PDB file of C-alpha atoms in Angstrom:
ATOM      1  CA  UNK D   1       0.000   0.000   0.000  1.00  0.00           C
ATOM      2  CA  UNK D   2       1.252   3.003  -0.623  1.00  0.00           C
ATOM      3  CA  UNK D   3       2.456   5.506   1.607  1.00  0.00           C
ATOM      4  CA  UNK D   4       0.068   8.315   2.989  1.00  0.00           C
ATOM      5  CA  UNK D   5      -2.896   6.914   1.244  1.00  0.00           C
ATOM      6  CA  UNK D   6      -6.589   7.368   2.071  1.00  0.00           C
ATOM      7  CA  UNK D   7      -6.941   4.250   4.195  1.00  0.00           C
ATOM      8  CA  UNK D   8      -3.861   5.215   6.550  1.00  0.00           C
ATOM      9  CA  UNK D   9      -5.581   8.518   7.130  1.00  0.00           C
ATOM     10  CA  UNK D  10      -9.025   6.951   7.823  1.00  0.00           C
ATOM     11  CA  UNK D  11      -7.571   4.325  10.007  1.00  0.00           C
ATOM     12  CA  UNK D  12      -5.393   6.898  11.849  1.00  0.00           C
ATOM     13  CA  UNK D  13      -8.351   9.409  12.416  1.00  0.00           C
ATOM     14  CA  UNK D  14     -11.082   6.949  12.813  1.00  0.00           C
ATOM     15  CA  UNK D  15     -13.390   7.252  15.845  1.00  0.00           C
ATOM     16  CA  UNK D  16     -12.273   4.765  18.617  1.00  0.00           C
ATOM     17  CA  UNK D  17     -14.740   3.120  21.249  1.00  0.00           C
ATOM     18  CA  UNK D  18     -12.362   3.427  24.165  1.00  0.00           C
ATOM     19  CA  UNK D  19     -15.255   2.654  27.047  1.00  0.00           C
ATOM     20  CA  UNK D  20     -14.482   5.270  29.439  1.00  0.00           C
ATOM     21  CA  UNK D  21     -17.645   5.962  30.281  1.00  0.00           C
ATOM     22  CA  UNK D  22     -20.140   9.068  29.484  1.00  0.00           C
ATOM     23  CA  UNK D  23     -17.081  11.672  28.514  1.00  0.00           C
ATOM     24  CA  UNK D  24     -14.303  10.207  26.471  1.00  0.00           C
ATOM     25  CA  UNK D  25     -10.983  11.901  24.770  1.00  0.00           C
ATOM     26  CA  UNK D  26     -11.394  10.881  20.970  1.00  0.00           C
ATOM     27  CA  UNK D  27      -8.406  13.173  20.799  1.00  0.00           C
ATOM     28  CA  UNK D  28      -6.584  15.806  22.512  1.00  0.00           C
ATOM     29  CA  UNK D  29      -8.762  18.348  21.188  1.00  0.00           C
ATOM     30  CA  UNK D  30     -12.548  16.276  20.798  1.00  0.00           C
ATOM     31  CA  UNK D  31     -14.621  15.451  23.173  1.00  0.00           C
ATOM     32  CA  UNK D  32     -17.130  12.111  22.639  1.00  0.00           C
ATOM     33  CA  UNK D  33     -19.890  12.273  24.692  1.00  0.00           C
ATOM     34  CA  UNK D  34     -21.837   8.907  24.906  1.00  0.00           C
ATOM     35  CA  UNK D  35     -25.307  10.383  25.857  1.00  0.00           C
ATOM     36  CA  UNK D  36     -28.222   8.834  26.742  1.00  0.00           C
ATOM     37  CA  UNK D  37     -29.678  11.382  28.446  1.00  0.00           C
ATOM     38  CA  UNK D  38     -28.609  15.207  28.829  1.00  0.00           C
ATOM     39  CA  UNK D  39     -25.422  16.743  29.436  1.00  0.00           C
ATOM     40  CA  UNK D  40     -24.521  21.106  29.135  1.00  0.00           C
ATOM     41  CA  UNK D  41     -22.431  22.109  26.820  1.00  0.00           C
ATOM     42  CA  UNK D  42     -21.304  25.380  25.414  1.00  0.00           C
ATOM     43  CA  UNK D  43     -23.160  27.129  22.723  1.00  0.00           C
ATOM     44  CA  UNK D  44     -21.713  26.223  18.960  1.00  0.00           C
ATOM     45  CA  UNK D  45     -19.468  23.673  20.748  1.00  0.00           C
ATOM     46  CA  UNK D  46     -20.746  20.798  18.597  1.00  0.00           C
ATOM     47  CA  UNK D  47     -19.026  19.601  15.243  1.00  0.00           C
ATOM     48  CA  UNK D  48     -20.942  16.445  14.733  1.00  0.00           C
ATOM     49  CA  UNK D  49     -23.139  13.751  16.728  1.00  0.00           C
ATOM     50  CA  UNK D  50     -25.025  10.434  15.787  1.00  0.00           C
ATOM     51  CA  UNK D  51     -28.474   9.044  17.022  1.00  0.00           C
ATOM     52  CA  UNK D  52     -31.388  10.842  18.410  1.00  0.00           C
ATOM     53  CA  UNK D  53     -29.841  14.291  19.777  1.00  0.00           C
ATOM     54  CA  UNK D  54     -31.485  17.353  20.134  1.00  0.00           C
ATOM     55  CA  UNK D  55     -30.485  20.661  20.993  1.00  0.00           C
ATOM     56  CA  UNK D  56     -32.000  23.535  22.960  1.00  0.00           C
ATOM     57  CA  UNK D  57     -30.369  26.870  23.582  1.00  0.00           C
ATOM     58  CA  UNK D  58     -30.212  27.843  27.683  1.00  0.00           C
ATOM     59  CA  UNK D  59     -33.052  29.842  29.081  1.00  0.00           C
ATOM     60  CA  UNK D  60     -32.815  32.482  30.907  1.00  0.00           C
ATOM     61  CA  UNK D  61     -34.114  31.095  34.165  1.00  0.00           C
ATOM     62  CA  UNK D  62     -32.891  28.037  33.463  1.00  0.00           C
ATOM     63  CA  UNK D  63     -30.468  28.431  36.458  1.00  0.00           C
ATOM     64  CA  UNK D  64     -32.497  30.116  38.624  1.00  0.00           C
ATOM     65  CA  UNK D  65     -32.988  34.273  38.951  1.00  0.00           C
ATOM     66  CA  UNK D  66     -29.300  34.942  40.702  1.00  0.00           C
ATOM     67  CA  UNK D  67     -27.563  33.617  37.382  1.00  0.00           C
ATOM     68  CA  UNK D  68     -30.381  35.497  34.871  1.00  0.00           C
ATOM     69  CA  UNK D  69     -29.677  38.561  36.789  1.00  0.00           C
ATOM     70  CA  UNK D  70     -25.543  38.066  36.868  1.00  0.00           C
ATOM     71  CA  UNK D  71     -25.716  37.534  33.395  1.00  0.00           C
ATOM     72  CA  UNK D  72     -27.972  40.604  32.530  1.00  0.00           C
ATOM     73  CA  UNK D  73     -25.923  43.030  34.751  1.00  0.00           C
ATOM     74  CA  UNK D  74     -22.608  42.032  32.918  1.00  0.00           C
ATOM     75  CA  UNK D  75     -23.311  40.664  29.618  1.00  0.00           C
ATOM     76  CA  UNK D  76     -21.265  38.142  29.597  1.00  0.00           C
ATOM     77  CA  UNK D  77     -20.643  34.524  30.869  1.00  0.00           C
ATOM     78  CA  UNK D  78     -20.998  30.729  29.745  1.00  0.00           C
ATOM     79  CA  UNK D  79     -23.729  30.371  26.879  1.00  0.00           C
ATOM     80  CA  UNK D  80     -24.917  26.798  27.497  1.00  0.00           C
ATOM     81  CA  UNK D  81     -26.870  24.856  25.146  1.00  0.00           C
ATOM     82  CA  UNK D  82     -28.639  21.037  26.569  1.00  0.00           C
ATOM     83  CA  UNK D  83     -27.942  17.728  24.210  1.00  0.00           C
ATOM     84  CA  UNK D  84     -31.014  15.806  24.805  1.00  0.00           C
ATOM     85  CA  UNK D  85     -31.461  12.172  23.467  1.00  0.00           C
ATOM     86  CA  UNK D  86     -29.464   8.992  23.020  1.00  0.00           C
ATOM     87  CA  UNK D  87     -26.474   8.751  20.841  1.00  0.00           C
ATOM     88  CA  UNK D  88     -22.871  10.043  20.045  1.00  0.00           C
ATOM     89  CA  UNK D  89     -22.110  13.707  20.477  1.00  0.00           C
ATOM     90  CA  UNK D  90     -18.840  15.306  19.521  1.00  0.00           C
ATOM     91  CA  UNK D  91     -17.406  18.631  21.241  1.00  0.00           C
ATOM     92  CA  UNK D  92     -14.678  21.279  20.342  1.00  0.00           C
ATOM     93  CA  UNK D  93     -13.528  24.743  20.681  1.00  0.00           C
ATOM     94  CA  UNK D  94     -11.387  26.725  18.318  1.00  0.00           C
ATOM     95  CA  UNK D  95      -8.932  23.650  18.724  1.00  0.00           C
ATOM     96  CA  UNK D  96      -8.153  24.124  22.095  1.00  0.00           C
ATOM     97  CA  UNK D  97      -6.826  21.171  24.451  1.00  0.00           C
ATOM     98  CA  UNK D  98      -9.657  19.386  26.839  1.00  0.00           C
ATOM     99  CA  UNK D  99      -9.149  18.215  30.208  1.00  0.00           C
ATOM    100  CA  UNK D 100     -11.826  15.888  31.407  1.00  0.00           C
ATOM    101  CA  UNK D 101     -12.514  16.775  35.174  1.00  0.00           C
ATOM    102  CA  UNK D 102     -14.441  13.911  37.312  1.00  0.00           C
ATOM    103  CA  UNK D 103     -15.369  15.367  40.666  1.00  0.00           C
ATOM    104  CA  UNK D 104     -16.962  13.306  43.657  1.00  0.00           C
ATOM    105  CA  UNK D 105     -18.453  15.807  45.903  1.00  0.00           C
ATOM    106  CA  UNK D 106     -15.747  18.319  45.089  1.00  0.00           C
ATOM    107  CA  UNK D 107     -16.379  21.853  43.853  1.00  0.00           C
ATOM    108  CA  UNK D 108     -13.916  23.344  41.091  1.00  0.00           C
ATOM    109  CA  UNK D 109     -14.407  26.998  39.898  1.00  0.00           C
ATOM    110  CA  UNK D 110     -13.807  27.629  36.060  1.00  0.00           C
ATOM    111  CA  UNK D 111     -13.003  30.613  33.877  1.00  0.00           C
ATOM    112  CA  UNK D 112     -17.033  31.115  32.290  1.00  0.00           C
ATOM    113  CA  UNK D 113     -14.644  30.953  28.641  1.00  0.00           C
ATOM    114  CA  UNK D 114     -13.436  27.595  29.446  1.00  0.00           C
ATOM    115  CA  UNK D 115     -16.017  25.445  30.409  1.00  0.00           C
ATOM    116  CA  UNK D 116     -16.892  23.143  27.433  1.00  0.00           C
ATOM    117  CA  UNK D 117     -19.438  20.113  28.719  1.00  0.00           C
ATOM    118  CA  UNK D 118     -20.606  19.294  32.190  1.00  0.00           C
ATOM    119  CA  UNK D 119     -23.307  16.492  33.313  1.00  0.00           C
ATOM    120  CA  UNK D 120     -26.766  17.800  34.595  1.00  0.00           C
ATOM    121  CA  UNK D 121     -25.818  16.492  38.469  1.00  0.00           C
ATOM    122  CA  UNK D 122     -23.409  19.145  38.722  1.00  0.00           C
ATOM    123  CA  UNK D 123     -24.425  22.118  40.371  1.00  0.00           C
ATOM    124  CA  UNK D 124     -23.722  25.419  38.351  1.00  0.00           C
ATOM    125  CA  UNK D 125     -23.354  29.004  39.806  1.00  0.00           C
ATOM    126  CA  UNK D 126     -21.791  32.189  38.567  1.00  0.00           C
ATOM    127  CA  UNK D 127     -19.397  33.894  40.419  1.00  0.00           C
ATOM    128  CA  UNK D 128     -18.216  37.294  40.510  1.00  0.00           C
ATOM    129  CA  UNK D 129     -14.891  38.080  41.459  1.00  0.00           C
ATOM    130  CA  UNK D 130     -14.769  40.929  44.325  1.00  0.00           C
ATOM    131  CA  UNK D 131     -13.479  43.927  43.532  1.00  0.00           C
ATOM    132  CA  UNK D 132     -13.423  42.987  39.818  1.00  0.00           C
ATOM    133  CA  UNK D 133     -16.507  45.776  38.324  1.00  0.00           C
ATOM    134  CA  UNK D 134     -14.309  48.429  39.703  1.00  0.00           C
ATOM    135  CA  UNK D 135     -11.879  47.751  37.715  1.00  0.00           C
ATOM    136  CA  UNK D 136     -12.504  46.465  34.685  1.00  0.00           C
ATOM    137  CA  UNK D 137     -15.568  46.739  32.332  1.00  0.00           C
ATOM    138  CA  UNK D 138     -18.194  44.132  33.129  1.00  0.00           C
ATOM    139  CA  UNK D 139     -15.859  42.066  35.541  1.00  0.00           C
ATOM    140  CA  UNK D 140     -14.862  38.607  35.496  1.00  0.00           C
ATOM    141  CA  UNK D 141     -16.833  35.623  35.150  1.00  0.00           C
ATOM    142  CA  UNK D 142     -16.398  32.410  36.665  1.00  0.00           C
ATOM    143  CA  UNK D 143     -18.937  29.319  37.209  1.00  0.00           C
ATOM    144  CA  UNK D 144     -18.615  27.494  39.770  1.00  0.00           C
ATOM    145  CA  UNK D 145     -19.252  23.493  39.464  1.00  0.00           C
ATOM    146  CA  UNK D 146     -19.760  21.280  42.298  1.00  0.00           C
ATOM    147  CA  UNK D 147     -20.899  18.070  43.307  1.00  0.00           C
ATOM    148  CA  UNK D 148     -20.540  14.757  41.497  1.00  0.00           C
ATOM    149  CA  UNK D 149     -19.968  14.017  37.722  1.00  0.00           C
ATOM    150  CA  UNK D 150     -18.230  15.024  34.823  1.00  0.00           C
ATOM    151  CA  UNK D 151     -16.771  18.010  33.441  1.00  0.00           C
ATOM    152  CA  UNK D 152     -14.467  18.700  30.448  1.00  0.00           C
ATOM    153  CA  UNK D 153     -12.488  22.469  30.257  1.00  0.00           C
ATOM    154  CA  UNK D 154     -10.469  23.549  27.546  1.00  0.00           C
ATOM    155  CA  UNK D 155      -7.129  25.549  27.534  1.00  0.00           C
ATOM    156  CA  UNK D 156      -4.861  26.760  25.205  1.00  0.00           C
ATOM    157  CA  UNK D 157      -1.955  24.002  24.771  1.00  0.00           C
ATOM    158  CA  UNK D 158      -1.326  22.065  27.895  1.00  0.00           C
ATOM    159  CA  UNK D 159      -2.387  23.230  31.523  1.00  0.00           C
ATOM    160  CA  UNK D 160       0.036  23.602  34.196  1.00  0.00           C
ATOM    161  CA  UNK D 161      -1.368  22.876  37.720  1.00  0.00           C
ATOM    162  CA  UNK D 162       0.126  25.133  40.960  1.00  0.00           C
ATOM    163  CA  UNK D 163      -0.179  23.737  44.360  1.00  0.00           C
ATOM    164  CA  UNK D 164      -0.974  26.727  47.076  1.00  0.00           C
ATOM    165  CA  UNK D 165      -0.515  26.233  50.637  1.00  0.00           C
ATOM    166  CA  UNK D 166      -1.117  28.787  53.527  1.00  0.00           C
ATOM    167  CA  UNK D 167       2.685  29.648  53.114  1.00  0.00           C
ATOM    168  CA  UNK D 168       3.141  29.447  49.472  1.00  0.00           C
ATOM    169  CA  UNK D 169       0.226  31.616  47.817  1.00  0.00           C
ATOM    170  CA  UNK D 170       0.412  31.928  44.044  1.00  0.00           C
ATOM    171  CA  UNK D 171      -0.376  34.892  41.493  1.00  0.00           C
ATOM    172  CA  UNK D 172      -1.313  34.713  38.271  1.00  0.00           C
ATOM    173  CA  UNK D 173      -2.426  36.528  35.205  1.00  0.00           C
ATOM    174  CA  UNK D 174      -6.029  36.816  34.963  1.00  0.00           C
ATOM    175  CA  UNK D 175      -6.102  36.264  31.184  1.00  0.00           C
ATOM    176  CA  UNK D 176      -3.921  32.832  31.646  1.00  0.00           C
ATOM    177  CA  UNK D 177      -5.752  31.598  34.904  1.00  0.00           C
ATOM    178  CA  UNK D 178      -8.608  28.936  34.146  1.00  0.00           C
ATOM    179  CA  UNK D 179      -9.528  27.393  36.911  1.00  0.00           C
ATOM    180  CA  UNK D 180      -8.598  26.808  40.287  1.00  0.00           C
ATOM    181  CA  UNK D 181     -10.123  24.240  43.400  1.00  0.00           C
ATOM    182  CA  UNK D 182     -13.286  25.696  45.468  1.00  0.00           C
ATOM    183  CA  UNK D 183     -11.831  25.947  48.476  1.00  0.00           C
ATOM    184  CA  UNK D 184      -9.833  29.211  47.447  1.00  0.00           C
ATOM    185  CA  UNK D 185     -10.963  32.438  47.115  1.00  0.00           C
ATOM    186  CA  UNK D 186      -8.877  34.843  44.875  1.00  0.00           C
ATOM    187  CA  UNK D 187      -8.276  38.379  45.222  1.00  0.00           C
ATOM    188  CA  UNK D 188      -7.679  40.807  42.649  1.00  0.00           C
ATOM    189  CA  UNK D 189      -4.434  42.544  42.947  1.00  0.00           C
ATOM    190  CA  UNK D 190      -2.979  46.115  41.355  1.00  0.00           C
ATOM    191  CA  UNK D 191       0.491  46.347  40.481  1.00  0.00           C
ATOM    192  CA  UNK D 192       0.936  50.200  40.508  1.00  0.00           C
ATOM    193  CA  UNK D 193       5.272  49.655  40.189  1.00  0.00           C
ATOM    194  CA  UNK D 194       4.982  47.795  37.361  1.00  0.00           C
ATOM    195  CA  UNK D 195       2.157  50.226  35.732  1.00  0.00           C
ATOM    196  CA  UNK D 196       4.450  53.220  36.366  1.00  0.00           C
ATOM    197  CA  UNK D 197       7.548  51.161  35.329  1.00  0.00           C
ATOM    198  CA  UNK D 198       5.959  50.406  31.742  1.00  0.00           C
ATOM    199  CA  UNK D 199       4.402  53.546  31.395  1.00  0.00           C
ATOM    200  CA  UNK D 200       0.892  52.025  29.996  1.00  0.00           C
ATOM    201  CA  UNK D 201      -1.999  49.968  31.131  1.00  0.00           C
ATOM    202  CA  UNK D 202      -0.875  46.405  30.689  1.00  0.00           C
ATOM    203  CA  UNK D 203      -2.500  42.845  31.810  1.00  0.00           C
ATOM    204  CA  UNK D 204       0.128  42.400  34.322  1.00  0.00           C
ATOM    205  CA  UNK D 205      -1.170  45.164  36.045  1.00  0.00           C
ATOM    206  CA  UNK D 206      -3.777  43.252  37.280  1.00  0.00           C
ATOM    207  CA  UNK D 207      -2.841  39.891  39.219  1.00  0.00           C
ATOM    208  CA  UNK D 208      -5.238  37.180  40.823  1.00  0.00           C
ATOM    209  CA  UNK D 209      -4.066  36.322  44.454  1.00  0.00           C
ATOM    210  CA  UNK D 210      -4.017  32.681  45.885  1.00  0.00           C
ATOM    211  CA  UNK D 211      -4.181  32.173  49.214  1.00  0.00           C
ATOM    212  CA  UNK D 212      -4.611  29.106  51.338  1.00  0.00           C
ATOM    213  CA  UNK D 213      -4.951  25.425  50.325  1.00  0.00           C
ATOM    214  CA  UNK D 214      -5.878  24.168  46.810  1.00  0.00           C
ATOM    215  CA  UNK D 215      -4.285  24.192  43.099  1.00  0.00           C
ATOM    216  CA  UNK D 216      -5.201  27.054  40.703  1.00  0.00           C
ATOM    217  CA  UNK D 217      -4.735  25.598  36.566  1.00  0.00           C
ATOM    218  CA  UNK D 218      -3.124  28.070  34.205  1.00  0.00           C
ATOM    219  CA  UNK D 219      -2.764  28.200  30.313  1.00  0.00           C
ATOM    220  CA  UNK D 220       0.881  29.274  28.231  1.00  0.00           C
ATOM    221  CA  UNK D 221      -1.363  31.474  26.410  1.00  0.00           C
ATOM    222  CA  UNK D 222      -3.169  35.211  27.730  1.00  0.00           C
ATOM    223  CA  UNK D 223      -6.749  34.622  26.332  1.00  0.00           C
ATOM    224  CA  UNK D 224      -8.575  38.091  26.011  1.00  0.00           C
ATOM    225  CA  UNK D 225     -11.804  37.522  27.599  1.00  0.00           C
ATOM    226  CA  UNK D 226     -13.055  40.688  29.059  1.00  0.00           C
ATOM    227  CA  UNK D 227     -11.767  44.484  28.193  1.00  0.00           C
ATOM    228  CA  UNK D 228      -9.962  46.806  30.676  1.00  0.00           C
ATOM    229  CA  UNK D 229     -12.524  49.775  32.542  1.00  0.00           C
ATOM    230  CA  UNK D 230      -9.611  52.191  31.111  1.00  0.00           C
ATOM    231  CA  UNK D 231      -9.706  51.579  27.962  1.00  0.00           C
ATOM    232  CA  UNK D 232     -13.636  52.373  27.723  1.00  0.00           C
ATOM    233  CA  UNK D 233     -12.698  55.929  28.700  1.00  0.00           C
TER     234      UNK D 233
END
């Protein structure tokens, strides 16, 4: 056979029944979701499915008035759509790398940007980081996932994972950090020296504080999610 031809790129490429269960890596950047029921996932996230599937965009009170009101104050956060039915589903965004999260009775918090599939069981709440509206326009969004099940997040290339303790905390860049464990609480941080020293608004300017016990998961890449209060004016 010769080299390169069309049957070494379907075998290569072809869909693989791996049995993992509900969520499954078909590659580093595909999700397969073997539904038979309903899972979330994020709006325009699907590239193909098979079976009975149907799809239905969020409501607005689908998660209850807090999130409808969160989401109408800012504008922004995680446009969900539900896969109903039995069958094959296949997930991706932009080509970014998935992580498939399985949490038992554990609470993660995930950049609102990231967050590509999550089972029903999971509980789902936005978050608002303190301090963040003052600063920038519309603040930043985060949704917090807890309880038992599946999730899958996406970053850019692959994740690095920091350990915090009470006497190490960690800071990162907003626009790199994409999610960390529930039991921290980040605080937004200025850097007014290194403002002054560059002589212009920049990202760095703005650092997310870790303190206590937990992990926080950051990306190699600065994604631009949300747009400086400074540079409305």
């Amino acid at each position: 056979m010769a080299k390169y031809s069309v049957g070494d790129f379907v075998s290569e490429t072809a869909q693989k029944d791996r049995g993992e269960g509900l969520f499954e890596l078909e590659n580093d950047y595909t999700l397969e979701v073997n539904l038979n029921g309903m899972v979330w996932s994020k709006l325009g996230s699907m590239v193909a499915y098979r079976g009975g599937i149907k799809f239905e965009r969020e409501g607005m009170m689908e998660h209850g008035l807090g999130t409808f009101l969160k989401k109408a104050v800012t504008g922004e956060g995680a446009h969900l759509m539900k896969a109903v039915g039995n069958g094959k589903l296949y997930l991706s965004d932009e080509g970014k790398r998935i992580s498939i999260l399985n949490l038992q009775n554990q609470s993660i918090y995930v950049n609102g940007n990231d967050i590509l599939a999550f089972e029903q069981g999971l509980g789902y709440e936005i978050k608002l980081m303190r301090r963040m509206t003052s600063m920038m326009a519309g603040g930043l969004f985060n949704i917090k996932l807890e309880g038992t099940g599946m999730a899958a997040i996406t970053t850019y290339y692959k994740p690095l994972t920091l350990m915090v303790t009470p006497d190490s905390p960690v800071y990162t860049d907003p626009n790199a950090t994409v999610a960390w464990s529930g039991s921290l609480y980040p605080e937004l941080k200025t850097d007014i020296t290194f403002k002054t020293l560059m002589g212009r608004s920049s990202g760095e300017t703005f650092q997310m504080e870790f303190k206590g016990t937990g992990f926080v998961v950051v990306q190699p890449y600065e994604e631009v999610y949300y747009q400086m209060a400074s540079s409305t004016h």
